[in-house]
GROMACS .gro file of C-alpha atoms in nm:
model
  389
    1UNK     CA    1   1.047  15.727 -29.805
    2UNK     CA    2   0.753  15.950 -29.710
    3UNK     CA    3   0.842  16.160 -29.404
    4UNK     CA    4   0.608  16.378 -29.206
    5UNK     CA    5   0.679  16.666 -28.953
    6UNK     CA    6   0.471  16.643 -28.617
    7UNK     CA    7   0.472  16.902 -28.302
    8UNK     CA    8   0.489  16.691 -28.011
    9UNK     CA    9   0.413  16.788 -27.645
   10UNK     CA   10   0.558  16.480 -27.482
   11UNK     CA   11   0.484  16.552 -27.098
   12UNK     CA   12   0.099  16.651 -27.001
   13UNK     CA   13  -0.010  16.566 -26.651
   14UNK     CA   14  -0.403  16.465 -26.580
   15UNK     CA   15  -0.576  16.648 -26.255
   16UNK     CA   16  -0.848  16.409 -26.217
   17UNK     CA   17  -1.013  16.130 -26.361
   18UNK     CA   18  -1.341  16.031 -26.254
   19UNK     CA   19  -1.345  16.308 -26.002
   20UNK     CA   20  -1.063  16.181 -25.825
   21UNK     CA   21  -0.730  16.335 -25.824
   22UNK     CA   22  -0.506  16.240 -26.044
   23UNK     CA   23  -0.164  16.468 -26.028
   24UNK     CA   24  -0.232  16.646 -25.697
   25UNK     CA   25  -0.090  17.007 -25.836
   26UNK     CA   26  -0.265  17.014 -26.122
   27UNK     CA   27  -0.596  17.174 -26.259
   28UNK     CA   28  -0.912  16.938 -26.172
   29UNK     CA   29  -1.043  17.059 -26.514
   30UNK     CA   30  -0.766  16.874 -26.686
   31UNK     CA   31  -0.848  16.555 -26.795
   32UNK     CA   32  -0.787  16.310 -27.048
   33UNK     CA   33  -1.056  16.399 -27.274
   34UNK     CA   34  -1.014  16.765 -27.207
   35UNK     CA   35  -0.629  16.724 -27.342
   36UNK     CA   36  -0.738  16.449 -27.639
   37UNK     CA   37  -1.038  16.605 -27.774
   38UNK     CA   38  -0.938  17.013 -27.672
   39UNK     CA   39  -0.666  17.135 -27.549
   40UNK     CA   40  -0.414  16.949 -27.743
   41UNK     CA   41  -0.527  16.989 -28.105
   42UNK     CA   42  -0.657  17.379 -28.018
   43UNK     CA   43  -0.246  17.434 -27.958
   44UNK     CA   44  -0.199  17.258 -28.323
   45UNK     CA   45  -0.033  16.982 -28.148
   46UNK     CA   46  -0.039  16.617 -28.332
   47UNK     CA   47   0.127  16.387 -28.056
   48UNK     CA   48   0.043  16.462 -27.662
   49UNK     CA   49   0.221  16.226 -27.398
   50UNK     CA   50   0.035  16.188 -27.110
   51UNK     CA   51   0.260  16.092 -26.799
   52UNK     CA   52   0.029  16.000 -26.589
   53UNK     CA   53  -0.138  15.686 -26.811
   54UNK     CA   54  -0.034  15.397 -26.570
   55UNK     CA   55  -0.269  15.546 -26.257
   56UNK     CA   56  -0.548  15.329 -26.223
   57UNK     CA   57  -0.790  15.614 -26.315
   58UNK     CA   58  -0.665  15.719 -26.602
   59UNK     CA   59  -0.602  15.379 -26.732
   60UNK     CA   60  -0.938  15.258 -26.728
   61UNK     CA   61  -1.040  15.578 -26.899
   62UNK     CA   62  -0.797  15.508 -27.183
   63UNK     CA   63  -0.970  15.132 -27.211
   64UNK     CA   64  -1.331  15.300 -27.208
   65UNK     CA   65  -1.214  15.528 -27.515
   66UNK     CA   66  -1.114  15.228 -27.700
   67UNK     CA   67  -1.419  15.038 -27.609
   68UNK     CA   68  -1.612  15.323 -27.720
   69UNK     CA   69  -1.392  15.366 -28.059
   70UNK     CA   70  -1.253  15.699 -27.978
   71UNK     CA   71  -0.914  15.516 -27.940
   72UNK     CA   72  -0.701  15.254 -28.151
   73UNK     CA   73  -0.438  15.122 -28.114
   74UNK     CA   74  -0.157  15.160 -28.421
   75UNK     CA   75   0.062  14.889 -28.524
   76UNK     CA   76   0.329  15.060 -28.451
   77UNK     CA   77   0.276  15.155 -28.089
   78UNK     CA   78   0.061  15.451 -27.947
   79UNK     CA   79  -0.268  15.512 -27.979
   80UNK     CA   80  -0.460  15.720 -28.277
   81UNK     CA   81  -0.796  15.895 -28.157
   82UNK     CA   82  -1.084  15.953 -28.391
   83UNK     CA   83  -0.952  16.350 -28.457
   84UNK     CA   84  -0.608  16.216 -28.549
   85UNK     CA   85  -0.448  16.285 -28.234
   86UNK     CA   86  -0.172  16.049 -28.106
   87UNK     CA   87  -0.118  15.930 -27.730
   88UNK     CA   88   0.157  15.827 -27.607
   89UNK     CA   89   0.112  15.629 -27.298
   90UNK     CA   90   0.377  15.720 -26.998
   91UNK     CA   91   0.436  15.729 -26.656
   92UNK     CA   92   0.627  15.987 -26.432
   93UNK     CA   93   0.742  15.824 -26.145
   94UNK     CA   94   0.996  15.897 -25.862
   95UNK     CA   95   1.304  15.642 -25.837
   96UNK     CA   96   1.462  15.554 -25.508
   97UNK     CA   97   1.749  15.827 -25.539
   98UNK     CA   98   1.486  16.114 -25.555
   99UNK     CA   99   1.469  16.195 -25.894
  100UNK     CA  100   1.217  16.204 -26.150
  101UNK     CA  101   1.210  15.962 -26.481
  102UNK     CA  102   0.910  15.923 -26.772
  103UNK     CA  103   0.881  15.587 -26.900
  104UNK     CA  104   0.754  15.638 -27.255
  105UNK     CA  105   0.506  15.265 -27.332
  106UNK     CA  106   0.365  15.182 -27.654
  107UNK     CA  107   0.059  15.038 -27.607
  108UNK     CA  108  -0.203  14.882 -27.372
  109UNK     CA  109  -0.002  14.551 -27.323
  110UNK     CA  110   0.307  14.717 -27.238
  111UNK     CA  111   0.116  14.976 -26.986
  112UNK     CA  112  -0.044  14.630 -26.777
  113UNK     CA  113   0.304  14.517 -26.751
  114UNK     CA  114   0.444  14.830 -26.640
  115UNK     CA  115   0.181  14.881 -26.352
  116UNK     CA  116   0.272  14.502 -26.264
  117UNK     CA  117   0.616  14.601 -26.206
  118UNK     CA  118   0.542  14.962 -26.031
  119UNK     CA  119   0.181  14.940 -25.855
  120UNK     CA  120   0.298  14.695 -25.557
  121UNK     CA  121   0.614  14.928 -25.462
  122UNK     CA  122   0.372  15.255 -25.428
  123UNK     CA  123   0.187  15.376 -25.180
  124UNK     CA  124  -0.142  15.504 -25.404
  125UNK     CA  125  -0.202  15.394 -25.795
  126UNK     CA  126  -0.416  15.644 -25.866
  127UNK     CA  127  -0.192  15.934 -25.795
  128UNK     CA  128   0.096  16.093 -26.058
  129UNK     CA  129   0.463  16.078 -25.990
  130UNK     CA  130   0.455  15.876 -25.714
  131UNK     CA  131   0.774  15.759 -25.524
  132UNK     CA  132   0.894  15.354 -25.639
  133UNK     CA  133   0.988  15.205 -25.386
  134UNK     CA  134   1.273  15.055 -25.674
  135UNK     CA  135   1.598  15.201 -25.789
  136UNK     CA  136   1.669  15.343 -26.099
  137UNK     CA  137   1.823  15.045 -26.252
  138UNK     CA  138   1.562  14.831 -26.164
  139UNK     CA  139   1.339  15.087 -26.321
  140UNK     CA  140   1.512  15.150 -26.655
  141UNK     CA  141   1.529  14.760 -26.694
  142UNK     CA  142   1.142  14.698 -26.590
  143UNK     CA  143   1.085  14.973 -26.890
  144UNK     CA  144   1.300  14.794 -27.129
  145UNK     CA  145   1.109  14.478 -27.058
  146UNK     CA  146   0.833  14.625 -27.158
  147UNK     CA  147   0.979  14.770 -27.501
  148UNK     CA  148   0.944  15.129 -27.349
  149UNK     CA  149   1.182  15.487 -27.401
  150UNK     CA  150   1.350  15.565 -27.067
  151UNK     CA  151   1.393  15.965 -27.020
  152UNK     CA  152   1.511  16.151 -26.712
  153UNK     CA  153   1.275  16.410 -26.657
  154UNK     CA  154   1.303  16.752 -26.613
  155UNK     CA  155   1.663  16.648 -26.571
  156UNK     CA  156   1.866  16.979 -26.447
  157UNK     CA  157   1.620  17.141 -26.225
  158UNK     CA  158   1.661  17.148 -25.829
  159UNK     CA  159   1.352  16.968 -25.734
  160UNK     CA  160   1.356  16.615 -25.868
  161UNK     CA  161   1.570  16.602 -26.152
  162UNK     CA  162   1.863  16.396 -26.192
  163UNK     CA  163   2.144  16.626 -26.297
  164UNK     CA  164   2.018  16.876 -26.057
  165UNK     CA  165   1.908  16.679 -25.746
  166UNK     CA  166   2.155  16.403 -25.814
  167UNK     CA  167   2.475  16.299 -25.969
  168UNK     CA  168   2.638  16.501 -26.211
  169UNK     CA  169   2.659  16.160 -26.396
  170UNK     CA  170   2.406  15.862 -26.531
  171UNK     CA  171   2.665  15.626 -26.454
  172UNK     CA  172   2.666  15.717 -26.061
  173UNK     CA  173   2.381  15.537 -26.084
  174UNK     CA  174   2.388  15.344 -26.361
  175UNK     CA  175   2.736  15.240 -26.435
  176UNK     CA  176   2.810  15.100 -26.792
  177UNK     CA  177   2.461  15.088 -26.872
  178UNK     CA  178   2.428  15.479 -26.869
  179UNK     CA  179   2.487  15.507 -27.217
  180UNK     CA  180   2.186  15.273 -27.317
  181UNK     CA  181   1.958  15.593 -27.219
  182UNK     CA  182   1.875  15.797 -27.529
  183UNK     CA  183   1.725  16.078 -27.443
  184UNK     CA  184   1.650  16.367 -27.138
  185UNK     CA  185   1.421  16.601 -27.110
  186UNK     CA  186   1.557  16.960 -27.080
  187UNK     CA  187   1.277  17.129 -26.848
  188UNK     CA  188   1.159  17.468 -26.867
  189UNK     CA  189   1.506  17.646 -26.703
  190UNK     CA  190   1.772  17.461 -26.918
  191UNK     CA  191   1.850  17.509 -27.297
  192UNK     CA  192   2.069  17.317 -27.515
  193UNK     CA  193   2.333  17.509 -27.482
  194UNK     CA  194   2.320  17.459 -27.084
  195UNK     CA  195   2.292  17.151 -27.142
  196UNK     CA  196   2.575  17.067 -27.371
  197UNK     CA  197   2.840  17.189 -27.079
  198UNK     CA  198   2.799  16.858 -26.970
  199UNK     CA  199   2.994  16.591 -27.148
  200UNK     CA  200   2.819  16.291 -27.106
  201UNK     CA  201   2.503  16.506 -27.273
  202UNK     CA  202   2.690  16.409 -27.592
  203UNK     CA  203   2.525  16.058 -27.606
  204UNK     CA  204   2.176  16.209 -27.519
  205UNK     CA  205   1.930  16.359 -27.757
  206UNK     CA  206   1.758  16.678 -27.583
  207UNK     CA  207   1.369  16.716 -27.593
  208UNK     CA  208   1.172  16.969 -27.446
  209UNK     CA  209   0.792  16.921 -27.303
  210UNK     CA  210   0.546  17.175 -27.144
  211UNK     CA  211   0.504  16.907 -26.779
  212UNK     CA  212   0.191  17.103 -26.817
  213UNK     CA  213  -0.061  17.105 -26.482
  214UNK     CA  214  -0.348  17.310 -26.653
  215UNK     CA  215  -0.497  17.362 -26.996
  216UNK     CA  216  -0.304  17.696 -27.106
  217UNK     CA  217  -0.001  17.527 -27.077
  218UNK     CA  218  -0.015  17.235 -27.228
  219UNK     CA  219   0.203  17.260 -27.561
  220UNK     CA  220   0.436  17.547 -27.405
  221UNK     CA  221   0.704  17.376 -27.460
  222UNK     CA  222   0.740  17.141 -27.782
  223UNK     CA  223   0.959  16.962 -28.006
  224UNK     CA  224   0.907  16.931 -28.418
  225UNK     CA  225   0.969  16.614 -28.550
  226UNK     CA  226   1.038  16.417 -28.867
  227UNK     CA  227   0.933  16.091 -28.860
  228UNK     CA  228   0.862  15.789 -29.095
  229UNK     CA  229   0.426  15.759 -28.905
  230UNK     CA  230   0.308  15.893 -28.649
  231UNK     CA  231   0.330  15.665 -28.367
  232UNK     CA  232   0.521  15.521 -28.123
  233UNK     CA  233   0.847  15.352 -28.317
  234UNK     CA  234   0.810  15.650 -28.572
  235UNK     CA  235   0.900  15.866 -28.216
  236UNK     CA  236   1.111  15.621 -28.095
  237UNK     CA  237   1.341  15.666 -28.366
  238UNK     CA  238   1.301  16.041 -28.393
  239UNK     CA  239   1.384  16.140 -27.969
  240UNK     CA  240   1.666  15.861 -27.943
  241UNK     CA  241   1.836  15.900 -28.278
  242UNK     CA  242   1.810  15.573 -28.473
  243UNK     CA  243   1.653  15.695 -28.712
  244UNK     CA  244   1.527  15.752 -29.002
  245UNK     CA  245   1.363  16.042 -28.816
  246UNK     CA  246   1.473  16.315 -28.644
  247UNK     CA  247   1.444  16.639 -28.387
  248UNK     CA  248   1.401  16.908 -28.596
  249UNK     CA  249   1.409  17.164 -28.365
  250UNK     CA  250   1.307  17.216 -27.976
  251UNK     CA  251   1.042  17.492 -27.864
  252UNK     CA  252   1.095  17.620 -27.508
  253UNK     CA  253   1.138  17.868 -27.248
  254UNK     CA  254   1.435  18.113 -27.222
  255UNK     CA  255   1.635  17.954 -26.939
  256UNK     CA  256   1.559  18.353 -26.783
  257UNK     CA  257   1.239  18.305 -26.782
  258UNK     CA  258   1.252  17.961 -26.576
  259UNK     CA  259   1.164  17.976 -26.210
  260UNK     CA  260   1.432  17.795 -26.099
  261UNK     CA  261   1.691  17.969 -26.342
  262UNK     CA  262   1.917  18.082 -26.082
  263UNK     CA  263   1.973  18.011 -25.671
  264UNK     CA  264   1.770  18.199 -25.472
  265UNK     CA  265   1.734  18.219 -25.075
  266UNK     CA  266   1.391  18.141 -24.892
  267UNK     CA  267   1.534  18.342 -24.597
  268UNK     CA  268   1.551  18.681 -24.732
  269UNK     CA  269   1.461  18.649 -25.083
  270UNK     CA  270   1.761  18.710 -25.303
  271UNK     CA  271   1.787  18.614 -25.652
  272UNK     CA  272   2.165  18.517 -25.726
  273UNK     CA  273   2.232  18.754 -26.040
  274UNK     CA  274   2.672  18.718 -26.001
  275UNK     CA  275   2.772  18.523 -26.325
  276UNK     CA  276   3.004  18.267 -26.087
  277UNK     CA  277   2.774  17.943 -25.966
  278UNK     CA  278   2.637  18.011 -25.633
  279UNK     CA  279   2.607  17.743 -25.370
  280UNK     CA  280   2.484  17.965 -25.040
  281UNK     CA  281   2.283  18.300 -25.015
  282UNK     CA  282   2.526  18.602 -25.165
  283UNK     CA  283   2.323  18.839 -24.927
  284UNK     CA  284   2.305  18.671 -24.598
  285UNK     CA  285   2.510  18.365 -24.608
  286UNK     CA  286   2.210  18.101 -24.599
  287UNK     CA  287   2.314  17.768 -24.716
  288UNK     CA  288   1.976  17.628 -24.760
  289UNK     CA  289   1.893  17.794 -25.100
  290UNK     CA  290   1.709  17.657 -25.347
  291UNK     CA  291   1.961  17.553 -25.608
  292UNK     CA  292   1.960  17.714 -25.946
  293UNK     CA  293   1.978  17.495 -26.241
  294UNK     CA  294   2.269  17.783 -26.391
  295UNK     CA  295   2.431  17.717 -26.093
  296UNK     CA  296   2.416  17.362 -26.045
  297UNK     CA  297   2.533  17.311 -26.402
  298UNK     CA  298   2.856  17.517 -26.391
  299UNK     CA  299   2.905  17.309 -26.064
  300UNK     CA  300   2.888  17.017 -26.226
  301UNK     CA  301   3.033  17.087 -26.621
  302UNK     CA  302   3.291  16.959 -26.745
  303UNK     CA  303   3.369  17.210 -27.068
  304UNK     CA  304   3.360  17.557 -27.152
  305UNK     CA  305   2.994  17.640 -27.320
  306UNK     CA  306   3.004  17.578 -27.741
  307UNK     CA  307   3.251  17.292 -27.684
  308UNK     CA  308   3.081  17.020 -27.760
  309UNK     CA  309   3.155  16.894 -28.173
  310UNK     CA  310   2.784  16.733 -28.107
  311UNK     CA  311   2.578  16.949 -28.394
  312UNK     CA  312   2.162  16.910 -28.234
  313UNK     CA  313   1.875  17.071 -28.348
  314UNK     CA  314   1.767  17.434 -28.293
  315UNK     CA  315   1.673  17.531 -28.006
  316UNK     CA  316   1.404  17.818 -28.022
  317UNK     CA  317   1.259  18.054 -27.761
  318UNK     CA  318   0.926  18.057 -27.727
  319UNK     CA  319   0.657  18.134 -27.502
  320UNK     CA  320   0.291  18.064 -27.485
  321UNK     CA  321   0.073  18.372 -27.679
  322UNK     CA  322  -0.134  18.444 -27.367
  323UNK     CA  323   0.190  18.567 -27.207
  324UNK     CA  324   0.294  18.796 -27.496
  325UNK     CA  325   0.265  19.149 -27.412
  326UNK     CA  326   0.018  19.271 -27.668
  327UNK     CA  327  -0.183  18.977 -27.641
  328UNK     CA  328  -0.484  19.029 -27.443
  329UNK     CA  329  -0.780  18.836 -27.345
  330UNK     CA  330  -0.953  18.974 -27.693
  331UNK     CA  331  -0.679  18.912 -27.890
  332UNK     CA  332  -0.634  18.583 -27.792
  333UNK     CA  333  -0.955  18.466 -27.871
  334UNK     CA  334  -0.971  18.665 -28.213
  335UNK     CA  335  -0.647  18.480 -28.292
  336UNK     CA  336  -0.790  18.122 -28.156
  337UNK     CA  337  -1.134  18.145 -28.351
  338UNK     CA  338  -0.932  18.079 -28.721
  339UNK     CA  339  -0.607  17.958 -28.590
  340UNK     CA  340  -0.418  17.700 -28.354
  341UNK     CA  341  -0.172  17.851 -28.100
  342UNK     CA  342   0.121  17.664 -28.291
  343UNK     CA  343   0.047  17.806 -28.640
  344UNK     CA  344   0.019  18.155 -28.476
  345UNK     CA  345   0.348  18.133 -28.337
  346UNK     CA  346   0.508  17.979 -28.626
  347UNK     CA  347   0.325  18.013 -28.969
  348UNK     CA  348   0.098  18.312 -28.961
  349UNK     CA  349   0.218  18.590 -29.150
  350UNK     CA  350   0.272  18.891 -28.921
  351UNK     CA  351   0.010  19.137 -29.156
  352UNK     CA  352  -0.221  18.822 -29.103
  353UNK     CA  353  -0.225  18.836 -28.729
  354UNK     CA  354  -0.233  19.258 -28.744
  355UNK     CA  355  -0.545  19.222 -28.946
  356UNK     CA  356  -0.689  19.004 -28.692
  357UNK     CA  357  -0.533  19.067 -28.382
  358UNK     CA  358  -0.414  19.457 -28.445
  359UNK     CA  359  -0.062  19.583 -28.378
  360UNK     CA  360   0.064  19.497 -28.095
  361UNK     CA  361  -0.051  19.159 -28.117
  362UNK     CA  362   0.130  19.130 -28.426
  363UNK     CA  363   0.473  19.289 -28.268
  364UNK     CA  364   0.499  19.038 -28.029
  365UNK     CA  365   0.458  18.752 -28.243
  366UNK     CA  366   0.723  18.901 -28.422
  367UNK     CA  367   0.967  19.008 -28.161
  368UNK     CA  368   0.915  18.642 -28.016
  369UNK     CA  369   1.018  18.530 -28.343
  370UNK     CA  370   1.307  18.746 -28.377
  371UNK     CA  371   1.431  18.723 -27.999
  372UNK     CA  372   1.370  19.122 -27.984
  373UNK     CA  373   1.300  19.133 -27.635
  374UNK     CA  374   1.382  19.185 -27.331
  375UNK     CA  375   1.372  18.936 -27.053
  376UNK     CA  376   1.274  18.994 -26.661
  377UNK     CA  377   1.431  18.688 -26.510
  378UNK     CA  378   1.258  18.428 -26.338
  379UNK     CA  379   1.410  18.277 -25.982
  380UNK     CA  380   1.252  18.151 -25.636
  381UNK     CA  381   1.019  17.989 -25.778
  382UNK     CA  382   0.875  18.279 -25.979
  383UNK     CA  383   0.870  18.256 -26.398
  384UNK     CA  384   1.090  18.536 -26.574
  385UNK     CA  385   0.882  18.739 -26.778
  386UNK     CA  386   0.912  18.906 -27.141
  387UNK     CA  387   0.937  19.289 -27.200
  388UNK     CA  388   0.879  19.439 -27.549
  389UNK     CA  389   1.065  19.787 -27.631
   0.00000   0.00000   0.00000
């Protein structure tokens, strides 16, 4: 059996389509074509999911591509552009408990059906991550129906996700039907090892995506895959673990560097930094902090870190080159002219990227490489940021 490894960037968001906005937050210079035909394959990227493929705008956009032959659909689900680039069709959405899930589709049938089920319980079906007026049973059914991958997203952080805005459990909500889901997204402030503190994690396969709202950051985080072809079953079978296929290793962010790593206080500013869990302001006593995803987790685990007998993939740090000290505007595009972001990060020989890049450019490729650095960390809503020696 012929197997082929893929870098996958499973969560993109679209700021407008048509000249309409799409995800509100986002850059109005993203667009589909923009992350097809650019963005993607300049980070070396071969599969992009775009969560926002069920809004009406971006829909019809994705018919007009395949009308135009810019698009096919595969046999096996998802849908191959003309410069080998493969979407994945998904949809963020907001359940009726306040948190938010990606339903992963694979193909044009199954995204009609899916906007059948969602488009008369929201308020606007042009918009991203919109609240359904449905539960989250209701939803992970309606998905199943239509042959999809179910994945809490950005599962542990205070603003939407599950684990984090919550239940400290799937089957709160879920009951006996919480081990049917196969997979969660990490986010960009939990790791694997976070993760893992959490029992029930043991049934879940972890995958980490770049929820990107602009160009630069689409592919920051990633995952490396093995899979059978490069479409939707060959994922399928890679992110939920029934194989043949696999997770070869996750790309992401230092849970320092997240902005939500630890709970901070939007009264006077503090940054929790005691290792216990804090639930309330360690400075002034303010109980309406923003919850750090640290925090919440050792509030809600049920095991001492490195217990789990559950052997997963590598996780690796990583962050995107144009926030690399060393890396300047000139470097970066020296750098980009011959090579994708990806094979910069992870191929190039260091001498390689000296000759073209000079010095420092080449010492922080390598000290990102090595994990030779030191970290300022992120909170309140502020990223953490790298320090070289």
């Amino acid at each position: 059996m012929n197997m082929q490894k893929i870098y996958a960037d499973l969560h993109i968001h679209i700021g407008s389509s048509r000249g309409q906005a799409v995800k509100v937050t986002a850059s109005r210079d993203l667009t589909l074509e923009q992350v097809l035909f650019r963005d993607a394959p300049a980070v070396g990227l071969q599969v992009a999911g775009v969560v926002d493929a069920a809004c009406a705008g971006v829909f019809s956009e994705i018919e007009e591509l395949i009308e135009n032959g810019r698009l096919f659909e595969q046999i096996g689900g998802g849908l191959l552009a003309d410069n080998g680039m493969v979407l994945i069709p998904a949809c963020e959405f907001e359940s009726r408990e306040g948190a938010h899930f990606i339903a992963y589709l694979p193909g044009l049938n199954a995204l009609r059906q899916w906007q059948g089920f969602i488009h008369p319980r929201l308020s606007n079906s042009r918009l991203s991550t919109q609240r359904v007026r449905t539960g989250l049973k209701d939803a992970f059914h309606a998905c199943s129906d239509c042959g999809g991958i179910f994945c809490p997203a950005h599962a542990f952080t205070p603003h939407k996700g599950y684990y984090g805005a919550v239940a400290p459990s799937l089957a709160d909500c879920l009951g006996s039907e919480a081990g049917d889901i196969k997979v969660v997204e990490l986010g960009l402030s939990a790791d694997t090892r976070l993760a893992s503190r959490i029992a029930e994690t043991d049934q879940l396969m972890f995958i980490s995506n770049s929820d990107a709202h602009s160009s630069k950051n689409v592919g920051r985080e990633f995952n490396l895959l093995e899979v059978e072809c490069a479409d939707f079953e060959g994922l399928r079978k890679a992110i939920t673990g029934q194989g043949p296929g696999r997770i070869v290793a996750n790309y992401g962010f230092n849970p320092l560097l997240g902005k939500y790593h630890r709970t901070s206080c939007p009264e006077c500013g503090t940054i929790c930094t005691e290792a216990e869990a804090a639930d309330c302001c360690v400075s002034c006593g303010n109980i309406k902090v923003v919850m750090g995803v640290y925090d919440r987790i050792l509030m809600i685990a049920d095991r001492d870190a490195d217990s789990s007998a559950v052997i997963r993939p590598p996780y690796r740090y990583r962050v995107p080159l144009h926030e690399l000290p060393g890396i300047g505007p000139k470097a970066l595009r020296a750098l980009l002219a011959e090579h994708q972001a990806l094979q910069v990060m992870e191929e190039l020989a260091i001498g390689e990227i000296e000759a073209i890049a000079g010095a420092r450019a080449a010492a922080g490729v390598a000290a990102l490489r090595a994990g030779s650095y030191r970290i300022e960390a992120g909170g309140g809503g502020k990223y953490g940021r790298i320090k070289l020696d």
